[in-house]
Amino acid sequence: MAMSSTRPNTLPALKRVLVVGGGGREHALKWALQRSPNIDAVWITPGNGGTAEQRIGIAESDLTGILRLCNSEAIDLVVVGPEAPLAAGLADGLRAQGIAVFGPSAAGAQLESSKAWAKQLMNEAGVPTAGHWTVETEEEALEVLNRLNRPLVVKADGLASGKGVTVAASIAETKVAIQDAFQGRFGEAGSSLVLEELLTGPEVSVFALCDGERMVLLPPAQDHKRRDEGDLGPNTGGMGAYAPAPLLDSAGLEQVKKLVLDPTVAALRQRGIDYRGVIYAGLMLTEEGPQVIEFNCRFGDPECQTLMPLLGPELAEVLQACAHGRLDLAPKLSVNSHCSACVVAAASGYPESPRKGDVIDIQLNPNERLQLFHAGTTRNHQGELITSGGRVLAVVAQEQSFDAAFSAAYAGLQQLHFEGITYRRDIGHQVRRN
Ligand code: AMP
Ligand code: GLY
């Protein structure tokens, strides 16, 4: 029987873990999993310049290669970081061979890979979310716009690396976004669109570690999606984050569980989906209460880098228990009460055309409360660390207050150098006093 439907009576030994992915999120996952006293080794593929040891160059899309590695290295648990391999069925392929995976099946990953599917599930489950219209043609889209006669949010249906959304300020802008999408701006992802009502309010990210039935919630986190200070400029994957976001206290988080996450897991089960992985709810806290802006089927990046240092060494066993559908057998996940601050150092030109190939000089010495996670880094032929992507490094600090945590993170950034290094100096402006 496929692993996805089995629930063992006890959890097997957990010694060897494989993280799939090559970003800052995956570097942070590897770092956090290594804190478990029982773990012998954490492998990562394809990894990046910061994860050189135990790094294997197998692409995240290469099921056969990953399977071979799992067998040769006797891997007990695979943790899949990014959405693309999940949407392509990597977890299904591994589970079919009896390997425990933290990460949903392709069917479950539709929460992220198809906005229309996720919307339908939310509507059926009664999960609060913006009103929406799914359209297949430009005519249909313009007809909806004419009828409603107000600006709408335009979203590509498929995966578009966070770039498929236009929050239009006017009807004219909505129209341009619709026309652009049907002219192929988002490729295949934009061949069908979701039009949405415009919501207003602060945004917060909530992460639930799910075993198909039960879940553990992580502290809420606040991302900073725009590239430039003052929350201006183009949308990015995220330029920094902090946690716990005071926007949602424990009662607020409990309300999100009741209103959003419990009904979502129940609706997934009704569709026969045994969801074993992260549900990332991107929420807008509107005057009418929390509303789902989007679901993702993975940890946020850089929210993951921000959250991992707050979590206890039980994390590995918790993820393993989720993978086996037995969260009830896991130790309680301890959460440090410190404030965690994360700032991303990006390459100049990010996100449109990031500069690459510059040598990176790192003077920073990480410690218990200060971490450096790599993302777009690699080694050149001389073995030097060089930039290789838009978001290059992230510095994360934990302190008693957000002021102290951000001072430490920014002091850490001063010790990183590469040509064109770019970062926002106002990450955490919502919670900082200086
Ligand atoms: P998404 O990729 O769906 O997370 O959207 C990217 C960003 O667009 C979100 O983080 C929000 O800031 C914004 N956004 C998406 N949907 C809406 C909406 N219905 N109303 C207002 N802003 C939205
Ligand atoms: N930081 C936002 C995301 O990972 O989608």
Tab-separated table of C-alpha atoms and ligand atoms in Angstrom:
chain	number	residue	atom	x	y	z
A	1	MET	CA	0.000	0.000	0.000
A	2	ALA	CA	1.281	3.494	-0.711
A	3	MET	CA	2.894	5.215	2.265
A	4	SER	CA	0.442	8.109	1.960
A	5	SER	CA	-2.413	6.024	3.301
A	6	THR	CA	-0.526	4.077	5.970
A	7	ARG	CA	-0.213	5.143	9.574
A	8	PRO	CA	2.335	3.058	11.513
A	9	ASN	CA	1.870	2.308	15.212
A	10	THR	CA	5.300	3.611	16.111
A	11	LEU	CA	7.726	5.931	14.368
A	12	PRO	CA	10.814	4.263	12.879
A	13	ALA	CA	14.363	5.402	13.698
A	14	LEU	CA	15.301	8.781	12.255
A	15	LYS	CA	19.006	9.138	11.525
A	16	ARG	CA	19.438	10.310	7.962
A	17	VAL	CA	17.481	13.076	6.305
A	18	LEU	CA	17.513	14.520	2.801
A	19	VAL	CA	16.392	18.085	2.109
A	20	VAL	CA	15.407	18.777	-1.504
A	21	GLY	CA	15.962	22.304	-2.817
A	22	GLY	CA	18.665	24.912	-3.200
A	23	GLY	CA	17.438	28.157	-1.670
A	24	GLY	CA	17.748	29.952	1.640
A	25	ARG	CA	14.697	28.106	2.884
A	26	GLU	CA	16.367	24.747	2.334
A	27	HIS	CA	19.638	25.878	3.911
A	28	ALA	CA	17.641	26.892	7.006
A	29	LEU	CA	15.776	23.560	7.023
A	30	LYS	CA	19.045	21.645	6.859
A	31	TRP	CA	20.474	23.760	9.674
A	32	ALA	CA	17.378	23.248	11.835
A	33	LEU	CA	17.220	19.489	11.228
A	34	GLN	CA	20.881	19.140	12.185
A	35	ARG	CA	20.027	20.438	15.635
A	36	SER	CA	18.266	17.195	16.440
A	37	PRO	CA	20.571	15.183	18.704
A	38	ASN	CA	19.491	11.884	17.106
A	39	ILE	CA	20.262	12.802	13.509
A	40	ASP	CA	23.516	11.551	12.028
A	41	ALA	CA	23.436	13.390	8.711
A	42	VAL	CA	21.334	15.834	6.745
A	43	TRP	CA	21.932	15.766	3.007
A	44	ILE	CA	20.773	18.426	0.614
A	45	THR	CA	20.269	18.454	-3.126
A	46	PRO	CA	20.909	20.483	-5.224
A	47	GLY	CA	21.942	22.755	-2.308
A	48	ASN	CA	23.934	25.975	-2.778
A	49	GLY	CA	27.311	27.500	-1.970
A	50	GLY	CA	26.560	27.453	1.754
A	51	THR	CA	25.774	23.772	1.970
A	52	ALA	CA	28.891	22.391	0.325
A	53	GLU	CA	29.421	19.423	2.590
A	54	GLN	CA	26.892	16.660	2.000
A	55	ARG	CA	25.707	18.464	-1.072
A	56	ILE	CA	24.737	16.437	-4.077
A	57	GLY	CA	24.085	17.922	-7.468
A	58	ILE	CA	20.830	16.118	-8.236
A	59	ALA	CA	18.132	18.412	-9.589
A	60	GLU	CA	14.975	18.747	-7.500
A	61	SER	CA	12.949	17.531	-10.481
A	62	ASP	CA	14.986	14.320	-10.881
A	63	LEU	CA	12.848	11.664	-9.188
A	64	THR	CA	15.038	8.783	-10.351
A	65	GLY	CA	18.209	10.446	-9.096
A	66	ILE	CA	16.645	11.313	-5.740
A	67	LEU	CA	15.288	7.780	-5.346
A	68	ARG	CA	18.695	6.320	-6.041
A	69	LEU	CA	20.231	8.615	-3.447
A	70	CYS	CA	17.578	7.689	-0.859
A	71	ASN	CA	18.418	4.046	-1.346
A	72	SER	CA	22.194	4.371	-1.417
A	73	GLU	CA	22.301	6.615	1.652
A	74	ALA	CA	19.501	4.842	3.546
A	75	ILE	CA	17.520	8.069	3.927
A	76	ASP	CA	14.798	7.897	6.609
A	77	LEU	CA	13.005	11.112	5.707
A	78	VAL	CA	12.867	13.456	2.711
A	79	VAL	CA	11.856	17.078	3.319
A	80	VAL	CA	10.899	18.842	0.092
A	81	GLY	CA	11.400	22.623	0.143
A	82	PRO	CA	10.064	24.155	-3.104
A	83	GLU	CA	6.635	23.954	-4.715
A	84	ALA	CA	7.658	22.958	-8.249
A	85	PRO	CA	8.808	19.387	-7.474
A	86	LEU	CA	5.787	18.882	-5.212
A	87	ALA	CA	3.422	20.032	-7.950
A	88	ALA	CA	5.252	17.691	-10.344
A	89	GLY	CA	4.643	14.683	-8.065
A	90	LEU	CA	8.036	14.175	-6.392
A	91	ALA	CA	6.418	13.219	-3.060
A	92	ASP	CA	4.095	10.743	-4.816
A	93	GLY	CA	7.003	9.103	-6.605
A	94	LEU	CA	9.041	8.739	-3.404
A	95	ARG	CA	6.092	7.487	-1.338
A	96	ALA	CA	5.270	4.898	-3.967
A	97	GLN	CA	8.710	3.417	-3.165
A	98	GLY	CA	8.008	3.418	0.573
A	99	ILE	CA	10.036	6.535	1.430
A	100	ALA	CA	8.700	8.878	4.133
A	101	VAL	CA	8.258	12.396	2.759
A	102	PHE	CA	7.389	15.690	4.372
A	103	GLY	CA	5.616	17.451	1.497
A	104	PRO	CA	2.209	16.955	-0.104
A	105	SER	CA	1.273	14.869	-3.126
A	106	ALA	CA	0.752	16.604	-6.476
A	107	ALA	CA	-2.976	16.526	-5.741
A	108	GLY	CA	-2.424	18.321	-2.412
A	109	ALA	CA	0.042	20.770	-3.964
A	110	GLN	CA	-2.813	22.094	-6.090
A	111	LEU	CA	-3.512	24.328	-3.095
A	112	GLU	CA	-0.665	26.361	-4.593
A	113	SER	CA	-0.326	25.148	-8.175
A	114	SER	CA	-3.894	26.005	-9.139
A	115	LYS	CA	-5.444	29.121	-7.686
A	116	ALA	CA	-8.805	28.171	-9.196
A	117	TRP	CA	-8.720	24.734	-7.522
A	118	ALA	CA	-7.745	26.300	-4.183
A	119	LYS	CA	-10.549	28.860	-4.461
A	120	GLN	CA	-13.110	26.174	-5.149
A	121	LEU	CA	-11.902	24.146	-2.171
A	122	MET	CA	-12.086	27.233	0.057
A	123	ASN	CA	-15.605	28.020	-1.088
A	124	GLU	CA	-16.776	24.475	-0.470
A	125	ALA	CA	-15.124	24.413	2.954
A	126	GLY	CA	-16.490	27.834	3.909
A	127	VAL	CA	-12.981	29.294	4.310
A	128	PRO	CA	-13.068	33.114	4.211
A	129	THR	CA	-11.416	34.400	1.038
A	130	ALA	CA	-11.945	37.209	-1.497
A	131	GLY	CA	-14.800	36.763	-3.960
A	132	HIS	CA	-13.456	35.520	-7.278
A	133	TRP	CA	-14.200	34.664	-10.896
A	134	THR	CA	-12.231	32.083	-12.875
A	135	VAL	CA	-12.003	32.987	-16.557
A	136	GLU	CA	-10.558	31.196	-19.560
A	137	THR	CA	-10.639	33.915	-22.198
A	138	GLU	CA	-9.956	37.621	-22.474
A	139	GLU	CA	-13.578	38.280	-23.483
A	140	GLU	CA	-14.860	36.490	-20.405
A	141	ALA	CA	-12.473	38.450	-18.171
A	142	LEU	CA	-13.422	41.807	-19.677
A	143	GLU	CA	-17.106	40.931	-19.378
A	144	VAL	CA	-16.655	40.354	-15.610
A	145	LEU	CA	-14.734	43.616	-15.310
A	146	ASN	CA	-17.417	45.577	-17.196
A	147	ARG	CA	-20.182	44.079	-15.108
A	148	LEU	CA	-18.468	44.792	-11.750
A	149	ASN	CA	-17.080	48.129	-12.870
A	150	ARG	CA	-14.389	48.319	-10.162
A	151	PRO	CA	-10.667	47.518	-10.005
A	152	LEU	CA	-9.879	43.826	-9.438
A	153	VAL	CA	-6.864	41.729	-8.558
A	154	VAL	CA	-5.678	39.705	-11.562
A	155	LYS	CA	-3.950	36.367	-10.898
A	156	ALA	CA	-2.468	33.792	-13.250
A	157	ASP	CA	-3.989	30.419	-12.386
A	158	GLY	CA	-0.778	28.356	-12.371
A	159	LEU	CA	2.647	28.649	-10.745
A	160	ALA	CA	4.264	31.922	-11.780
A	161	SER	CA	6.993	32.234	-9.105
A	162	GLY	CA	5.066	34.900	-7.232
A	163	LYS	CA	5.021	37.174	-10.262
A	164	GLY	CA	1.585	36.270	-11.548
A	165	VAL	CA	-0.426	38.782	-9.491
A	166	THR	CA	-1.445	42.350	-10.342
A	167	VAL	CA	-3.183	44.374	-7.659
A	168	ALA	CA	-4.722	46.944	-9.977
A	169	ALA	CA	-5.417	50.448	-8.687
A	170	SER	CA	-7.925	51.295	-11.435
A	171	ILE	CA	-10.253	49.714	-13.964
A	172	ALA	CA	-7.847	50.670	-16.750
A	173	GLU	CA	-4.971	48.935	-14.961
A	174	THR	CA	-7.110	45.843	-14.426
A	175	LYS	CA	-7.819	45.765	-18.146
A	176	VAL	CA	-4.131	46.017	-19.067
A	177	ALA	CA	-3.273	43.196	-16.645
A	178	ILE	CA	-5.950	40.982	-18.194
A	179	GLN	CA	-4.759	41.697	-21.727
A	180	ASP	CA	-1.097	41.124	-20.764
A	181	ALA	CA	-1.923	37.775	-19.198
A	182	PHE	CA	-3.762	36.528	-22.265
A	183	GLN	CA	-0.902	37.738	-24.450
A	184	GLY	CA	1.299	35.234	-22.653
A	185	ARG	CA	3.091	37.342	-20.017
A	186	PHE	CA	2.965	34.441	-17.528
A	187	GLY	CA	3.320	31.717	-20.160
A	188	GLU	CA	1.199	28.633	-19.554
A	189	ALA	CA	0.468	29.756	-15.971
A	190	GLY	CA	-1.603	32.641	-17.385
A	191	SER	CA	-3.736	30.715	-19.824
A	192	SER	CA	-6.542	30.901	-17.309
A	193	LEU	CA	-7.008	33.675	-14.777
A	194	VAL	CA	-8.580	34.257	-11.410
A	195	LEU	CA	-10.068	37.727	-10.927
A	196	GLU	CA	-10.501	38.693	-7.294
A	197	GLU	CA	-12.105	41.324	-5.136
A	198	LEU	CA	-9.565	43.725	-3.694
A	199	LEU	CA	-9.089	43.228	0.055
A	200	THR	CA	-7.350	45.620	2.420
A	201	GLY	CA	-5.541	45.090	5.697
A	202	PRO	CA	-2.186	43.904	6.994
A	203	GLU	CA	-0.837	40.581	5.726
A	204	VAL	CA	0.526	37.751	7.798
A	205	SER	CA	1.782	34.238	7.010
A	206	VAL	CA	0.670	31.234	9.052
A	207	PHE	CA	2.324	27.819	8.713
A	208	ALA	CA	0.688	24.559	9.721
A	209	LEU	CA	2.707	21.338	9.817
A	210	CYS	CA	0.111	18.720	8.859
A	211	ASP	CA	-0.014	14.936	9.073
A	212	GLY	CA	-3.150	14.583	6.969
A	213	GLU	CA	-5.422	14.902	10.017
A	214	ARG	CA	-3.687	16.842	12.759
A	215	MET	CA	-1.487	19.920	12.689
A	216	VAL	CA	1.011	22.001	14.636
A	217	LEU	CA	1.035	25.753	14.041
A	218	LEU	CA	4.235	27.798	13.927
A	219	PRO	CA	4.415	31.395	15.149
A	220	PRO	CA	2.926	33.790	12.579
A	221	ALA	CA	5.453	35.599	10.407
A	222	GLN	CA	5.454	38.837	8.449
A	223	ASP	CA	7.105	38.912	5.055
A	224	HIS	CA	8.215	41.998	3.072
A	225	LYS	CA	7.418	41.298	-0.556
A	226	ARG	CA	8.327	44.579	-2.205
A	227	ARG	CA	11.925	45.160	-3.160
A	228	ASP	CA	12.326	48.741	-1.999
A	229	GLU	CA	12.090	50.584	1.275
A	230	GLY	CA	8.669	51.961	2.130
A	231	ASP	CA	7.124	48.787	0.652
A	232	LEU	CA	7.642	50.159	-2.851
A	233	GLY	CA	9.032	48.747	-6.084
A	234	PRO	CA	8.445	45.395	-7.723
A	235	ASN	CA	7.192	42.283	-5.944
A	236	THR	CA	9.900	39.808	-4.991
A	237	GLY	CA	10.056	36.427	-3.305
A	238	GLY	CA	10.545	38.340	-0.045
A	239	MET	CA	13.240	40.780	1.173
A	240	GLY	CA	13.014	40.041	4.877
A	241	ALA	CA	10.685	38.855	7.600
A	242	TYR	CA	10.096	38.730	11.301
A	243	ALA	CA	8.338	36.462	13.751
A	244	PRO	CA	6.301	36.158	15.844
A	245	ALA	CA	4.168	38.795	14.122
A	246	PRO	CA	2.191	40.549	16.883
A	247	LEU	CA	-0.657	41.064	14.402
A	248	LEU	CA	-1.924	37.630	15.430
A	249	ASP	CA	-1.812	36.738	19.105
A	250	SER	CA	-2.476	33.187	20.304
A	251	ALA	CA	-6.254	33.736	20.245
A	252	GLY	CA	-5.980	35.106	16.697
A	253	LEU	CA	-3.913	32.118	15.653
A	254	GLU	CA	-6.477	29.761	17.180
A	255	GLN	CA	-9.193	31.581	15.216
A	256	VAL	CA	-7.211	31.090	12.006
A	257	LYS	CA	-6.930	27.391	12.804
A	258	LYS	CA	-10.691	27.094	13.307
A	259	LEU	CA	-11.773	29.285	10.400
A	260	VAL	CA	-9.150	28.389	7.839
A	261	LEU	CA	-6.863	25.441	8.521
A	262	ASP	CA	-9.154	22.842	10.096
A	263	PRO	CA	-11.799	23.188	7.355
A	264	THR	CA	-9.084	23.124	4.678
A	265	VAL	CA	-7.582	19.861	5.945
A	266	ALA	CA	-11.100	18.390	6.224
A	267	ALA	CA	-11.895	19.452	2.636
A	268	LEU	CA	-8.618	17.928	1.426
A	269	ARG	CA	-9.491	14.656	3.154
A	270	GLN	CA	-12.900	14.703	1.531
A	271	ARG	CA	-11.134	14.776	-1.800
A	272	GLY	CA	-9.060	11.767	-0.704
A	273	ILE	CA	-5.947	13.882	-0.132
A	274	ASP	CA	-3.844	12.841	2.854
A	275	TYR	CA	-1.924	16.116	3.114
A	276	ARG	CA	1.439	15.565	4.810
A	277	GLY	CA	3.419	18.752	4.641
A	278	VAL	CA	3.134	22.481	5.264
A	279	ILE	CA	0.044	24.486	4.574
A	280	TYR	CA	1.157	28.086	4.283
A	281	ALA	CA	-1.820	30.418	4.578
A	282	GLY	CA	-1.145	33.925	3.314
A	283	LEU	CA	-3.766	35.922	5.156
A	284	MET	CA	-5.063	39.445	5.029
A	285	LEU	CA	-6.456	40.662	8.324
A	286	THR	CA	-9.441	42.639	7.093
A	287	GLU	CA	-12.030	44.494	9.150
A	288	GLU	CA	-14.292	41.486	8.640
A	289	GLY	CA	-11.666	39.088	10.020
A	290	PRO	CA	-8.890	36.998	8.456
A	291	GLN	CA	-9.241	36.157	4.764
A	292	VAL	CA	-7.033	33.844	2.744
A	293	ILE	CA	-5.074	35.615	0.007
A	294	GLU	CA	-3.341	32.459	-1.103
A	295	PHE	CA	-2.313	29.019	0.015
A	296	ASN	CA	1.131	27.595	-0.592
A	297	CYS	CA	2.166	23.985	-0.195
A	298	ARG	CA	5.596	24.703	1.359
A	299	PHE	CA	7.400	26.969	3.809
A	300	GLY	CA	7.739	30.629	2.887
A	301	ASP	CA	11.146	31.940	1.900
A	302	PRO	CA	12.409	33.966	3.901
A	303	GLU	CA	9.810	33.169	6.572
A	304	CYS	CA	11.384	29.726	6.975
A	305	GLN	CA	14.816	31.224	7.690
A	306	THR	CA	13.137	33.476	10.269
A	307	LEU	CA	11.173	30.726	11.994
A	308	MET	CA	13.622	27.819	12.089
A	309	PRO	CA	15.902	29.379	14.741
A	310	LEU	CA	12.878	29.746	17.048
A	311	LEU	CA	12.008	26.043	16.894
A	312	GLY	CA	13.328	23.368	19.203
A	313	PRO	CA	15.413	20.315	18.282
A	314	GLU	CA	12.211	18.229	18.151
A	315	LEU	CA	11.526	19.633	14.677
A	316	ALA	CA	13.016	16.657	12.831
A	317	GLU	CA	10.804	14.217	14.719
A	318	VAL	CA	7.767	16.421	14.180
A	319	LEU	CA	8.322	16.514	10.412
A	320	GLN	CA	8.909	12.756	10.406
A	321	ALA	CA	5.680	12.210	12.373
A	322	CYS	CA	3.809	14.336	9.796
A	323	ALA	CA	5.350	12.266	7.004
A	324	HIS	CA	4.038	9.099	8.662
A	325	GLY	CA	0.594	10.556	9.408
A	326	ARG	CA	1.202	10.218	13.164
A	327	LEU	CA	1.705	13.700	14.596
A	328	ASP	CA	0.168	12.321	17.792
A	329	LEU	CA	3.375	10.294	18.306
A	330	ALA	CA	5.692	13.313	17.981
A	331	PRO	CA	7.263	15.159	20.892
A	332	LYS	CA	5.848	18.605	21.532
A	333	LEU	CA	7.574	21.174	19.346
A	334	SER	CA	9.141	23.770	21.637
A	335	VAL	CA	9.155	27.371	20.460
A	336	ASN	CA	11.601	29.932	21.759
A	337	SER	CA	9.945	33.171	22.901
A	338	HIS	CA	12.571	35.426	21.320
A	339	CYS	CA	11.924	37.849	18.483
A	340	SER	CA	13.446	36.695	15.202
A	341	ALA	CA	14.535	39.166	12.511
A	342	CYS	CA	15.620	38.237	8.993
A	343	VAL	CA	17.065	40.528	6.320
A	344	VAL	CA	17.843	39.358	2.790
A	345	ALA	CA	20.904	40.591	0.913
A	346	ALA	CA	20.002	40.570	-2.782
A	347	ALA	CA	22.029	41.105	-5.939
A	348	SER	CA	21.630	44.409	-7.768
A	349	GLY	CA	19.043	44.130	-10.514
A	350	TYR	CA	16.877	41.717	-8.501
A	351	PRO	CA	14.190	40.668	-9.333
A	352	GLU	CA	14.242	41.479	-13.072
A	353	SER	CA	17.865	40.733	-13.974
A	354	PRO	CA	20.091	40.054	-10.988
A	355	ARG	CA	23.840	40.519	-11.366
A	356	LYS	CA	25.724	37.241	-10.974
A	357	GLY	CA	29.262	35.942	-10.591
A	358	ASP	CA	30.594	38.436	-8.005
A	359	VAL	CA	32.927	37.185	-5.300
A	360	ILE	CA	31.397	37.216	-1.811
A	361	ASP	CA	33.425	38.149	1.244
A	362	ILE	CA	31.957	37.001	4.556
A	363	GLN	CA	33.392	38.305	7.837
A	364	LEU	CA	30.360	37.338	9.903
A	365	ASN	CA	30.687	34.647	12.540
A	366	PRO	CA	27.353	32.999	13.261
A	367	ASN	CA	26.502	32.147	16.856
A	368	GLU	CA	23.576	30.730	18.832
A	369	ARG	CA	21.476	33.803	18.079
A	370	LEU	CA	22.800	34.845	14.694
A	371	GLN	CA	22.613	32.802	11.518
A	372	LEU	CA	23.743	33.275	7.942
A	373	PHE	CA	21.777	31.321	5.354
A	374	HIS	CA	22.854	31.084	1.737
A	375	ALA	CA	20.512	31.198	-1.265
A	376	GLY	CA	21.922	32.418	-4.604
A	377	THR	CA	25.534	31.426	-3.929
A	378	THR	CA	27.858	28.904	-5.533
A	379	ARG	CA	31.581	28.165	-5.853
A	380	ASN	CA	33.621	29.079	-8.923
A	381	HIS	CA	36.484	27.014	-10.359
A	382	GLN	CA	38.925	28.521	-7.867
A	383	GLY	CA	36.671	27.494	-5.024
A	384	GLU	CA	35.633	31.074	-4.241
A	385	LEU	CA	32.108	31.785	-3.108
A	386	ILE	CA	30.272	33.817	-5.760
A	387	THR	CA	26.768	35.185	-6.293
A	388	SER	CA	24.514	33.062	-8.500
A	389	GLY	CA	20.971	34.333	-8.007
A	390	GLY	CA	18.682	37.172	-6.982
A	391	ARG	CA	18.462	36.606	-3.276
A	392	VAL	CA	22.016	35.843	-2.224
A	393	LEU	CA	22.197	35.582	1.572
A	394	ALA	CA	19.980	36.099	4.605
A	395	VAL	CA	21.071	37.190	8.058
A	396	VAL	CA	18.774	36.147	10.899
A	397	ALA	CA	19.006	37.209	14.567
A	398	GLN	CA	17.026	36.366	17.685
A	399	GLU	CA	16.874	38.690	20.680
A	400	GLN	CA	14.501	39.704	23.474
A	401	SER	CA	13.062	42.591	21.434
A	402	PHE	CA	12.615	43.280	17.746
A	403	ASP	CA	14.796	46.373	18.086
A	404	ALA	CA	17.683	44.288	19.406
A	405	ALA	CA	17.089	41.508	16.863
A	406	PHE	CA	17.084	43.886	13.901
A	407	SER	CA	20.181	45.734	15.207
A	408	ALA	CA	21.997	42.409	15.371
A	409	ALA	CA	20.818	41.367	11.894
A	410	TYR	CA	21.854	44.702	10.364
A	411	ALA	CA	25.222	44.581	12.157
A	412	GLY	CA	25.657	41.131	10.594
A	413	LEU	CA	24.885	42.524	7.145
A	414	GLN	CA	27.738	45.013	7.520
A	415	GLN	CA	30.058	42.021	7.547
A	416	LEU	CA	28.965	40.757	4.130
A	417	HIS	CA	30.399	42.207	0.969
A	418	PHE	CA	29.809	41.674	-2.732
A	419	GLU	CA	29.507	44.056	-5.653
A	420	GLY	CA	26.007	45.508	-5.827
A	421	ILE	CA	24.754	44.136	-2.472
A	422	THR	CA	21.216	45.417	-1.973
A	423	TYR	CA	18.984	45.215	1.045
A	424	ARG	CA	16.109	47.058	2.643
A	425	ARG	CA	17.016	48.941	5.793
A	426	ASP	CA	13.406	49.102	6.939
A	427	ILE	CA	12.592	45.414	7.383
A	428	GLY	CA	10.452	45.112	10.509
A	429	HIS	CA	9.389	48.776	10.414
A	430	GLN	CA	6.037	47.596	11.757
A	431	VAL	CA	7.607	46.396	15.022
A	432	ARG	CA	10.712	48.567	15.408
A	433	ARG	CA	10.991	51.741	17.389
A	434	ASN	CA	14.330	52.779	15.921
B	1	AMP	P1	-0.310	36.110	-4.080
B	1	AMP	O1	0.749	35.667	-5.034
B	1	AMP	O2	-1.659	35.534	-4.335
B	1	AMP	O3	0.159	35.984	-2.638
B	1	AMP	O4	-0.408	37.675	-4.219
B	1	AMP	C1	0.731	38.503	-4.086
B	1	AMP	C2	0.355	39.727	-3.299
B	1	AMP	O5	-0.718	40.425	-3.960
B	1	AMP	C3	-0.202	39.417	-1.927
B	1	AMP	O6	0.808	39.247	-0.968
B	1	AMP	C4	-1.029	40.650	-1.650
B	1	AMP	O7	-0.236	41.716	-1.217
B	1	AMP	C5	-1.585	41.001	-3.009
B	1	AMP	N1	-2.945	40.450	-3.173
B	1	AMP	C6	-3.281	39.240	-3.639
B	1	AMP	N2	-4.619	39.068	-3.633
B	1	AMP	C7	-5.161	40.212	-3.169
B	1	AMP	C8	-6.501	40.666	-2.938
B	1	AMP	N3	-7.559	39.910	-3.201
B	1	AMP	N4	-6.656	41.908	-2.448
B	1	AMP	C9	-5.574	42.696	-2.190
B	1	AMP	N5	-4.298	42.333	-2.379
B	1	AMP	C10	-4.074	41.104	-2.874
B	2	GLY	N1	7.936	34.794	1.033
B	2	GLY	C1	6.822	34.428	0.277
B	2	GLY	C2	6.839	33.097	-0.292
B	2	GLY	O1	7.667	32.279	0.006
B	2	GLY	O2	5.960	32.814	-1.105
